[in-house]
Amino acid sequence: MHKVEFSPSLMTMDLDKFKEQITFLNNHVDSYHIDIMDGHYVPNITLSPWFIEELRKITTLPMSAHLMVTDPSFWVQQLIDLNCEWICMHAEVLDGLAFRLIDQIHDAGLKAGIVLNPETPIEAIFPYIELVDKITIMTIDPGFAGQRFIESTLDKIVALRKLREEKGYNYVIEMDGSSNRKSFKRIDAADPDIYIVGRSGLFGLDEDIAKAWEIMVNDYEEMTGKKLVSASQA
């Protein structure tokens, strides 16, 4: 059996079935992915720190906030106050802020993640890569669900895994964007630690979340040839 982590992107869930879907997923996934967008860094506005407060009422699973914002320093302390386990910031807006914000997150006993857009090379984060707990590779352009999968981004996952082995770094590697039946085989070959699944890979597969999860697992196993171990089996 193959153990990879799945983290549902909750901006793509059916909010009319919020409690039902989270209650089911609590027994099957490893963490939750919460997109926070400010309408400036990307032309969209989705979830907020308030959503994390509401989610906290019905789950004990770790939460990972993905900040698609122009001013991460405005949001970081709010997420620290909510004890958000992972706070992930885009490298493209961290010039002059990276060390300060990573230290601020670590000083609070939380984990700091860095997100790379498809065009951003991993070399951009070399000055502080040894401090990072997670690196998220965007396999689509950020801001909207359902975009075209950019296969060349998988090379960065391979390179980050090699670099981690060579240097002894401790970050986990996550992929975000169009993780579904069409792309599972290619993603598996790159071997990230965490898959973000959204509308095309999970929530859009069936109105019933249990059926949608079953379809996703079957898709993964059929396309990769590997038997999946879910969080409830680990």
Coordinates of C-alpha atoms in Angstrom, one line a residue:
M1 CA 0.0 0.0 0.0
H2 CA 1.1 3.6 -0.8
K3 CA 0.9 6.4 1.8
V4 CA 0.5 9.9 0.5
E5 CA -1.3 12.7 2.2
F6 CA -4.5 14.2 0.7
S7 CA -5.5 17.7 1.7
P8 CA -8.9 18.9 0.3
S9 CA -9.1 22.5 -1.0
L10 CA -12.1 23.7 0.9
M11 CA -12.9 26.7 -1.4
T12 CA -14.2 24.1 -3.8
M13 CA -16.5 22.2 -1.4
D14 CA -20.3 22.5 -1.2
L15 CA -20.7 25.0 1.6
D16 CA -24.4 24.1 1.8
K17 CA -23.1 20.7 3.0
F18 CA -20.3 22.1 5.1
K19 CA -20.8 20.0 8.3
E20 CA -21.7 16.8 6.4
Q21 CA -18.7 16.9 4.2
I22 CA -16.2 17.9 6.9
T23 CA -17.6 15.2 9.2
F24 CA -17.0 12.6 6.6
L25 CA -13.5 13.9 5.5
N26 CA -12.3 14.0 9.1
N27 CA -12.0 10.2 9.0
H28 CA -10.3 10.1 5.6
V29 CA -7.9 13.0 5.0
D30 CA -4.7 14.3 6.7
S31 CA -5.3 18.0 6.7
Y32 CA -7.4 20.8 5.2
H33 CA -6.2 23.4 2.7
I34 CA -7.8 26.9 3.1
D35 CA -7.2 29.4 0.3
I36 CA -7.2 33.0 1.5
M37 CA -7.3 35.5 -1.4
D38 CA -7.4 39.3 -1.1
G39 CA -8.7 40.2 -4.6
H40 CA -5.3 41.9 -5.4
Y41 CA -2.6 39.2 -5.6
V42 CA -5.2 37.2 -7.6
P43 CA -8.4 38.5 -9.0
N44 CA -10.6 36.5 -6.7
I45 CA -11.8 36.5 -3.0
T46 CA -12.5 33.2 -1.3
L47 CA -12.1 32.1 2.3
S48 CA -10.9 34.0 5.4
P49 CA -9.5 33.5 8.9
W50 CA -13.2 33.5 10.0
F51 CA -13.6 30.3 8.0
I52 CA -10.9 28.6 10.1
E53 CA -12.7 29.6 13.3
E54 CA -15.8 27.9 12.0
L55 CA -13.9 24.8 10.8
R56 CA -12.2 24.5 14.2
K57 CA -15.6 23.8 15.7
I58 CA -16.0 20.4 13.9
T59 CA -12.5 19.2 13.3
T60 CA -9.2 18.6 15.1
L61 CA -7.2 18.0 11.9
P62 CA -4.3 20.3 11.0
M63 CA -5.2 23.3 8.8
S64 CA -3.0 24.8 6.1
A65 CA -3.7 28.4 5.1
H66 CA -2.5 29.3 1.6
L67 CA -2.1 33.1 1.5
M68 CA -2.7 34.4 -2.1
V69 CA -2.3 38.0 -0.9
T70 CA -0.1 41.0 -1.7
D71 CA 0.7 41.8 2.0
P72 CA 1.2 38.5 3.9
S73 CA 2.3 40.4 7.0
F74 CA -1.3 41.7 7.4
W75 CA -2.6 38.1 7.6
V76 CA 0.1 36.2 9.4
Q77 CA -0.6 37.4 13.0
Q78 CA -4.4 36.7 12.5
L79 CA -3.6 33.1 11.6
I80 CA -1.2 32.8 14.5
D81 CA -3.9 33.9 16.8
L82 CA -6.1 31.1 15.4
N83 CA -3.3 28.6 15.9
C84 CA -3.4 27.7 12.2
E85 CA -0.9 24.8 12.0
W86 CA 0.5 25.7 8.6
I87 CA 0.9 29.3 7.3
C88 CA 2.0 29.3 3.6
M89 CA 3.1 32.4 1.8
H90 CA 3.9 33.1 -1.8
A91 CA 7.6 33.6 -2.5
E92 CA 6.8 36.3 -5.1
V93 CA 5.6 38.8 -2.4
L94 CA 8.2 38.0 0.3
D95 CA 11.1 40.2 -0.8
G96 CA 12.3 41.9 2.4
L97 CA 9.8 39.9 4.6
A98 CA 10.7 36.3 4.4
F99 CA 13.0 35.9 7.4
R100 CA 10.9 38.1 9.6
L101 CA 7.6 36.3 8.8
I102 CA 9.1 32.8 9.0
D103 CA 10.6 33.6 12.4
Q104 CA 7.3 35.1 13.5
I105 CA 5.5 31.8 12.6
H106 CA 8.1 29.6 14.2
D107 CA 8.2 31.7 17.4
A108 CA 4.5 30.9 17.7
G109 CA 5.2 27.2 17.5
L110 CA 3.6 26.9 14.1
K111 CA 4.9 25.8 10.7
A112 CA 5.9 28.1 7.8
G113 CA 5.3 27.1 4.2
I114 CA 6.4 28.8 0.9
V115 CA 4.4 28.6 -2.3
L116 CA 5.9 28.8 -5.8
N117 CA 3.9 29.9 -8.9
P118 CA 4.5 28.0 -12.1
E119 CA 6.9 30.6 -13.4
T120 CA 8.9 30.9 -10.2
P121 CA 12.1 28.8 -10.0
I122 CA 13.1 27.0 -6.7
E123 CA 16.3 29.1 -6.7
A124 CA 14.2 32.1 -5.7
I125 CA 13.9 30.6 -2.2
F126 CA 17.4 29.3 -1.7
P127 CA 18.3 32.2 0.8
Y128 CA 15.8 30.8 3.3
I129 CA 15.0 27.3 2.1
E130 CA 16.6 25.6 5.2
L131 CA 14.1 27.4 7.4
V132 CA 11.0 26.2 5.5
D133 CA 8.7 23.5 6.8
K134 CA 6.7 23.0 3.5
I135 CA 7.1 24.0 -0.1
T136 CA 4.0 24.0 -2.3
I137 CA 4.4 23.8 -6.0
M138 CA 1.5 25.4 -8.0
T139 CA 0.7 23.2 -10.9
I140 CA -1.8 25.7 -12.2
D141 CA -1.8 29.5 -12.2
P142 CA -3.1 30.6 -8.8
G143 CA -6.5 32.1 -8.1
F144 CA -9.1 29.9 -9.7
A145 CA -10.0 26.2 -9.6
G146 CA -10.3 24.1 -12.7
Q147 CA -7.4 25.5 -14.8
R148 CA -5.1 23.7 -17.1
F149 CA -2.5 21.4 -15.5
I150 CA 1.0 22.6 -16.2
E151 CA 3.1 19.5 -16.4
S152 CA 6.5 21.2 -16.5
T153 CA 6.0 22.3 -12.8
L154 CA 6.4 18.7 -11.7
D155 CA 10.2 19.0 -12.5
K156 CA 10.4 21.3 -9.4
I157 CA 8.9 18.6 -7.2
V158 CA 11.6 16.2 -8.4
A159 CA 14.3 18.8 -7.9
L160 CA 13.1 19.6 -4.4
R161 CA 13.1 15.9 -3.4
K162 CA 16.6 15.5 -4.6
L163 CA 17.8 18.7 -2.9
R164 CA 16.2 17.5 0.4
E165 CA 18.0 14.2 0.2
E166 CA 21.3 15.9 -0.6
K167 CA 21.2 18.7 2.0
G168 CA 19.2 17.0 4.7
Y169 CA 16.4 19.6 4.6
N170 CA 13.2 18.9 6.5
Y171 CA 10.5 20.5 4.3
V172 CA 7.6 18.4 3.0
I173 CA 6.6 18.9 -0.7
E174 CA 3.1 19.7 -1.7
M175 CA 1.4 20.1 -5.1
D176 CA -1.6 22.3 -5.7
G177 CA -3.7 22.4 -8.8
S178 CA -5.7 20.1 -11.1
S179 CA -4.9 16.9 -9.1
N180 CA -7.4 14.4 -10.7
R181 CA -7.7 11.3 -12.8
K182 CA -6.0 12.9 -15.8
S183 CA -3.0 13.9 -13.9
F184 CA -2.6 11.4 -11.0
K185 CA -0.1 9.2 -12.9
R186 CA 2.2 12.1 -13.8
I187 CA 2.0 13.6 -10.3
D188 CA 2.8 10.2 -8.8
A189 CA 5.9 9.9 -10.9
A190 CA 7.2 13.2 -9.4
D191 CA 6.3 11.9 -5.9
P192 CA 5.1 14.8 -3.8
D193 CA 4.3 14.2 -0.1
I194 CA 0.9 16.0 -0.2
Y195 CA -1.7 16.2 -2.9
I196 CA -4.2 19.1 -2.8
V197 CA -7.5 17.9 -4.2
G198 CA -10.3 20.2 -5.2
R199 CA -13.3 20.3 -7.5
S200 CA -12.0 18.2 -10.4
G201 CA -10.3 15.6 -8.1
L202 CA -12.9 15.3 -5.4
F203 CA -15.8 17.6 -4.7
G204 CA -17.1 17.7 -8.3
L205 CA -17.1 13.9 -8.7
D206 CA -20.4 13.3 -6.9
E207 CA -22.9 15.3 -4.8
D208 CA -22.5 12.6 -2.1
I209 CA -19.0 13.2 -0.5
A210 CA -18.6 9.5 0.4
K211 CA -19.2 8.5 -3.2
A212 CA -16.9 11.3 -4.4
W213 CA -14.2 10.1 -2.1
E214 CA -14.6 6.5 -3.4
I215 CA -14.4 7.7 -7.0
M216 CA -11.2 9.7 -6.2
V217 CA -9.5 6.7 -4.5
N218 CA -10.5 4.5 -7.4
D219 CA -9.1 7.0 -9.9
Y220 CA -5.8 7.3 -8.0
E221 CA -5.4 3.6 -7.7
E222 CA -6.3 2.8 -11.3
M223 CA -4.1 5.5 -12.8
T224 CA -1.0 4.9 -10.6
G225 CA -1.3 1.1 -10.0
K226 CA -0.9 1.7 -6.3
K227 CA -3.2 0.8 -3.4
L228 CA -3.9 3.9 -1.4
V229 CA -3.7 4.1 2.3
S230 CA -6.0 6.7 3.6
A231 CA -5.6 8.6 6.9
S232 CA -8.1 6.4 8.6
Q233 CA -6.0 3.3 7.7
A234 CA -2.6 4.7 8.6

